[in-house]
Amino acid sequence: MRTLILIYCLFLVTSVAFSQNCSKYYPMEEGTSFQYTMTNKKGKTEGVTDYSITNVENTGGVTTATMNMKFTDEKGKEILVSDYKISCTGDVVKIDYNSLVPAQMMKQYTDMGMEMEISGTDIELPNNLSVGQGLEDANVAIAIKMTGMNMNIKVDQLNRVVEKKESVTTPAGNFECYVITQDNISEIMGVKQTMPSKLWLAEGVGMVKQETYNKKGDLTNQMLLTKLNN
């Protein structure tokens, strides 16, 4: 379950773009950093995720940024450190689905004698967002092979729609955001779970807030931008 939660959190947070030159959303400069605090439905802190841009390269009209992520639990224990890449071409930013599975996690499984196969569809976000606009679906699937047993994990982002514009205030400031709704469907060993979510996205900043709900529409957790240094 910890594996699914970490992949799921990565999938949500990286559902947004990271470029000043070829996207309106998120700065793409080395040294830029930001922090999100995750809370449960009662407002209790469950963990903190710190991001920093460690490298930016421009080759053949494609801009690629390397993002470092560190997840710390509610007790201050470092749970995961990972790097992933985001590429930007023209007016669309793509997040490679392979990058959504942390190398540290893959190494742990490999050291245990397991094999992992990853497939999926890159996450895309265009510059020209507008209320009512539909966005492309995305997914990542992981097949874990071990002696005498195989385990399949899949996370889909479906029905992605720009719902409205809204002002949001967080400890990091006040932001004018587009609100993107989507259905997140996870599947482990044939057992499916649907988790609708909303994503608040601000120009030049990126994700400001994200809320996840159960199938009844009740809030289950929230991620909020609490620090920004750009």
Short mmCIF file of C-alpha atoms in Angstrom, two decimals:
data_model
loop_
_atom_site.label_atom_id
_atom_site.label_comp_id
_atom_site.label_asym_id
_atom_site.label_seq_id
_atom_site.Cartn_x
_atom_site.Cartn_y
_atom_site.Cartn_z
CA MET A 1 0.00 0.00 0.00
CA ARG A 2 2.89 2.38 0.71
CA THR A 3 4.08 1.75 -2.87
CA LEU A 4 0.70 2.75 -4.30
CA ILE A 5 0.44 5.87 -2.13
CA LEU A 6 3.86 7.14 -3.20
CA ILE A 7 3.21 6.49 -6.89
CA TYR A 8 -0.23 8.06 -6.59
CA CYS A 9 1.15 11.20 -4.93
CA LEU A 10 3.78 11.54 -7.64
CA PHE A 11 1.14 11.09 -10.31
CA LEU A 12 -0.99 13.88 -8.85
CA VAL A 13 1.74 16.42 -8.19
CA THR A 14 3.41 15.89 -11.56
CA SER A 15 0.13 16.35 -13.37
CA VAL A 16 1.31 19.88 -14.05
CA ALA A 17 4.00 21.44 -16.18
CA PHE A 18 7.40 22.89 -15.32
CA SER A 19 8.55 25.54 -17.78
CA GLN A 20 8.78 29.29 -18.18
CA ASN A 21 9.94 29.19 -21.79
CA CYS A 22 7.42 26.75 -23.27
CA SER A 23 4.73 26.59 -20.60
CA LYS A 24 2.90 29.13 -18.50
CA TYR A 25 2.95 26.87 -15.48
CA TYR A 26 5.81 26.44 -13.01
CA PRO A 27 9.19 28.15 -13.17
CA MET A 28 11.92 26.13 -14.85
CA GLU A 29 15.10 27.51 -13.36
CA GLU A 30 17.80 25.65 -11.49
CA GLY A 31 17.56 26.28 -7.77
CA THR A 32 13.81 26.85 -7.70
CA SER A 33 12.20 24.97 -4.82
CA PHE A 34 8.74 24.49 -3.38
CA GLN A 35 7.10 22.48 -0.61
CA TYR A 36 3.72 20.82 -0.17
CA THR A 37 2.16 19.74 3.11
CA MET A 38 -0.22 16.77 3.05
CA THR A 39 -3.08 16.61 5.55
CA ASN A 40 -5.87 14.10 6.16
CA LYS A 41 -9.61 14.81 6.21
CA LYS A 42 -9.32 16.13 9.78
CA GLY A 43 -6.53 18.55 8.88
CA LYS A 44 -3.77 16.54 10.58
CA THR A 45 -0.39 16.62 8.84
CA GLU A 46 0.55 13.29 7.25
CA GLY A 47 3.73 14.31 5.47
CA VAL A 48 5.72 16.97 3.62
CA THR A 49 7.06 16.81 0.07
CA ASP A 50 9.96 19.07 -0.98
CA TYR A 51 10.77 19.66 -4.64
CA SER A 52 13.77 21.37 -6.22
CA ILE A 53 14.90 21.85 -9.82
CA THR A 54 18.45 20.54 -10.01
CA ASN A 55 19.19 20.77 -13.74
CA VAL A 56 17.76 22.32 -16.93
CA GLU A 57 18.95 21.44 -20.45
CA ASN A 58 17.95 22.65 -23.91
CA THR A 59 18.63 20.33 -26.85
CA GLY A 60 17.10 20.33 -30.32
CA GLY A 61 14.17 22.51 -29.35
CA VAL A 62 13.32 20.39 -26.30
CA THR A 63 13.76 21.74 -22.78
CA THR A 64 14.26 19.09 -20.09
CA ALA A 65 14.27 19.73 -16.36
CA THR A 66 15.38 17.34 -13.63
CA MET A 67 13.21 17.53 -10.52
CA ASN A 68 14.31 16.18 -7.15
CA MET A 69 11.59 15.07 -4.74
CA LYS A 70 11.90 14.25 -1.04
CA PHE A 71 8.95 12.90 0.94
CA THR A 72 9.06 13.11 4.75
CA ASP A 73 6.37 11.55 6.95
CA GLU A 74 4.48 13.18 9.82
CA LYS A 75 7.24 12.18 12.27
CA GLY A 76 9.96 13.85 10.21
CA LYS A 77 11.34 10.57 8.85
CA GLU A 78 12.61 10.68 5.28
CA ILE A 79 10.65 8.04 3.37
CA LEU A 80 11.61 8.62 -0.24
CA VAL A 81 14.05 10.60 -2.37
CA SER A 82 13.65 10.49 -6.13
CA ASP A 83 14.47 12.33 -9.38
CA TYR A 84 12.24 12.57 -12.44
CA LYS A 85 12.34 14.45 -15.74
CA ILE A 86 9.91 16.79 -17.47
CA SER A 87 10.22 17.75 -21.14
CA CYS A 88 8.74 20.75 -22.91
CA THR A 89 8.21 21.17 -26.66
CA GLY A 90 6.18 23.91 -28.30
CA ASP A 91 3.12 24.65 -26.19
CA VAL A 92 2.82 21.28 -24.43
CA VAL A 93 4.70 19.86 -21.46
CA LYS A 94 5.04 16.11 -21.02
CA ILE A 95 5.95 14.14 -17.91
CA ASP A 96 7.47 10.75 -18.77
CA TYR A 97 5.41 8.02 -17.12
CA ASN A 98 8.62 6.03 -16.48
CA SER A 99 9.78 8.85 -14.20
CA LEU A 100 6.74 8.38 -11.96
CA VAL A 101 8.21 5.20 -10.48
CA PRO A 102 11.10 6.25 -8.20
CA ALA A 103 14.50 4.69 -8.94
CA GLN A 104 14.92 4.05 -5.21
CA MET A 105 11.76 1.99 -5.21
CA MET A 106 12.84 0.04 -8.28
CA LYS A 107 16.22 -0.72 -6.68
CA GLN A 108 14.55 -2.02 -3.53
CA TYR A 109 12.45 -4.46 -5.55
CA THR A 110 15.44 -5.50 -7.69
CA ASP A 111 17.55 -6.15 -4.59
CA MET A 112 14.76 -8.46 -3.39
CA GLY A 113 15.00 -10.49 -6.59
CA MET A 114 11.91 -8.99 -8.24
CA GLU A 115 11.47 -7.73 -11.78
CA MET A 116 9.51 -4.60 -12.72
CA GLU A 117 7.99 -3.66 -16.06
CA ILE A 118 6.57 -0.15 -16.52
CA SER A 119 4.19 1.03 -19.21
CA GLY A 120 1.82 3.95 -19.61
CA THR A 121 0.95 7.26 -21.25
CA ASP A 122 2.79 10.52 -20.64
CA ILE A 123 0.96 13.25 -18.73
CA GLU A 124 0.34 16.30 -20.91
CA LEU A 125 -0.63 19.88 -20.07
CA PRO A 126 -1.09 22.55 -22.79
CA ASN A 127 -0.51 26.27 -22.36
CA ASN A 128 -3.91 27.33 -23.61
CA LEU A 129 -6.09 26.32 -20.67
CA SER A 130 -9.68 27.55 -20.64
CA VAL A 131 -12.78 26.82 -18.55
CA GLY A 132 -14.63 23.78 -19.89
CA GLN A 133 -11.59 22.38 -21.70
CA GLY A 134 -11.00 18.62 -21.65
CA LEU A 135 -7.46 17.27 -21.17
CA GLU A 136 -5.91 14.01 -22.34
CA ASP A 137 -6.09 10.92 -20.09
CA ALA A 138 -2.88 9.54 -18.57
CA ASN A 139 -1.84 6.33 -16.83
CA VAL A 140 1.02 4.29 -15.45
CA ALA A 141 1.05 0.51 -15.02
CA ILE A 142 3.60 -1.55 -13.09
CA ALA A 143 4.00 -5.31 -13.34
CA ILE A 144 6.04 -6.78 -10.47
CA LYS A 145 7.25 -10.31 -10.99
CA MET A 146 8.46 -12.43 -8.09
CA THR A 147 8.90 -16.11 -7.37
CA GLY A 148 5.53 -17.81 -7.44
CA MET A 149 3.57 -14.55 -7.66
CA ASN A 150 2.97 -11.57 -9.93
CA MET A 151 1.51 -8.23 -8.80
CA ASN A 152 0.04 -5.58 -11.09
CA ILE A 153 -0.45 -1.94 -10.08
CA LYS A 154 -2.19 0.59 -12.32
CA VAL A 155 -3.17 4.21 -11.81
CA ASP A 156 -5.32 6.04 -14.40
CA GLN A 157 -6.17 9.74 -14.63
CA LEU A 158 -9.46 10.04 -16.51
CA ASN A 159 -12.07 12.70 -17.28
CA ARG A 160 -9.63 15.58 -16.83
CA VAL A 161 -11.54 18.84 -17.22
CA VAL A 162 -10.77 22.51 -16.52
CA GLU A 163 -13.75 23.28 -14.29
CA LYS A 164 -13.37 26.98 -13.37
CA LYS A 165 -11.05 29.78 -12.20
CA GLU A 166 -10.72 30.50 -8.49
CA SER A 167 -8.58 32.51 -6.06
CA VAL A 168 -6.70 30.45 -3.45
CA THR A 169 -4.73 31.62 -0.40
CA THR A 170 -2.03 29.42 1.18
CA PRO A 171 0.93 30.06 3.52
CA ALA A 172 2.95 30.68 0.32
CA GLY A 173 0.68 33.53 -0.88
CA ASN A 174 -2.48 34.32 -2.81
CA PHE A 175 -2.93 32.80 -6.27
CA GLU A 176 -5.38 32.96 -9.19
CA CYS A 177 -5.90 29.37 -10.28
CA TYR A 178 -7.51 27.13 -12.83
CA VAL A 179 -9.33 24.24 -11.13
CA ILE A 180 -8.86 20.89 -12.90
CA THR A 181 -11.07 17.95 -11.93
CA GLN A 182 -10.24 14.32 -12.69
CA ASP A 183 -11.01 10.74 -11.73
CA ASN A 184 -8.04 8.76 -10.37
CA ILE A 185 -8.59 5.02 -10.63
CA SER A 186 -6.12 2.69 -8.97
CA GLU A 187 -6.10 -1.06 -9.48
CA ILE A 188 -4.09 -3.65 -7.54
CA MET A 189 -4.47 -7.33 -8.36
CA GLY A 190 -7.82 -6.66 -10.02
CA VAL A 191 -9.25 -4.62 -7.13
CA LYS A 192 -10.24 -1.10 -8.26
CA GLN A 193 -10.61 2.07 -6.25
CA THR A 194 -11.88 5.40 -7.60
CA MET A 195 -10.58 8.63 -6.07
CA PRO A 196 -11.85 11.85 -7.67
CA SER A 197 -9.61 14.87 -7.18
CA LYS A 198 -9.33 18.59 -7.82
CA LEU A 199 -6.14 20.40 -8.75
CA TRP A 200 -5.64 24.18 -8.34
CA LEU A 201 -3.06 25.38 -10.88
CA ALA A 202 -1.55 28.89 -10.99
CA GLU A 203 0.40 30.55 -13.78
CA GLY A 204 4.13 30.77 -13.09
CA VAL A 205 3.75 28.71 -9.90
CA GLY A 206 2.18 25.35 -10.72
CA MET A 207 0.11 23.29 -8.31
CA VAL A 208 -1.16 25.40 -5.41
CA LYS A 209 -3.63 22.93 -3.90
CA GLN A 210 -4.88 19.41 -4.53
CA GLU A 211 -7.77 17.60 -2.87
CA THR A 212 -8.69 13.92 -3.11
CA TYR A 213 -12.14 12.52 -2.34
CA ASN A 214 -13.71 9.09 -1.88
CA LYS A 215 -16.42 7.79 -4.21
CA LYS A 216 -19.08 9.47 -2.04
CA GLY A 217 -17.44 12.85 -2.58
CA ASP A 218 -16.05 13.21 0.96
CA LEU A 219 -12.59 14.77 1.35
CA THR A 220 -9.87 12.22 2.21
CA ASN A 221 -6.68 14.30 1.98
CA GLN A 222 -5.26 17.60 0.80
CA MET A 223 -1.89 18.83 -0.47
CA LEU A 224 -1.18 22.55 -0.06
CA LEU A 225 1.69 24.72 -1.30
CA THR A 226 3.31 25.94 1.90
CA LYS A 227 6.69 27.25 0.63
CA LEU A 228 7.85 28.70 -2.69
CA ASN A 229 11.31 29.98 -3.63
CA ASN A 230 11.72 31.09 -7.25
#
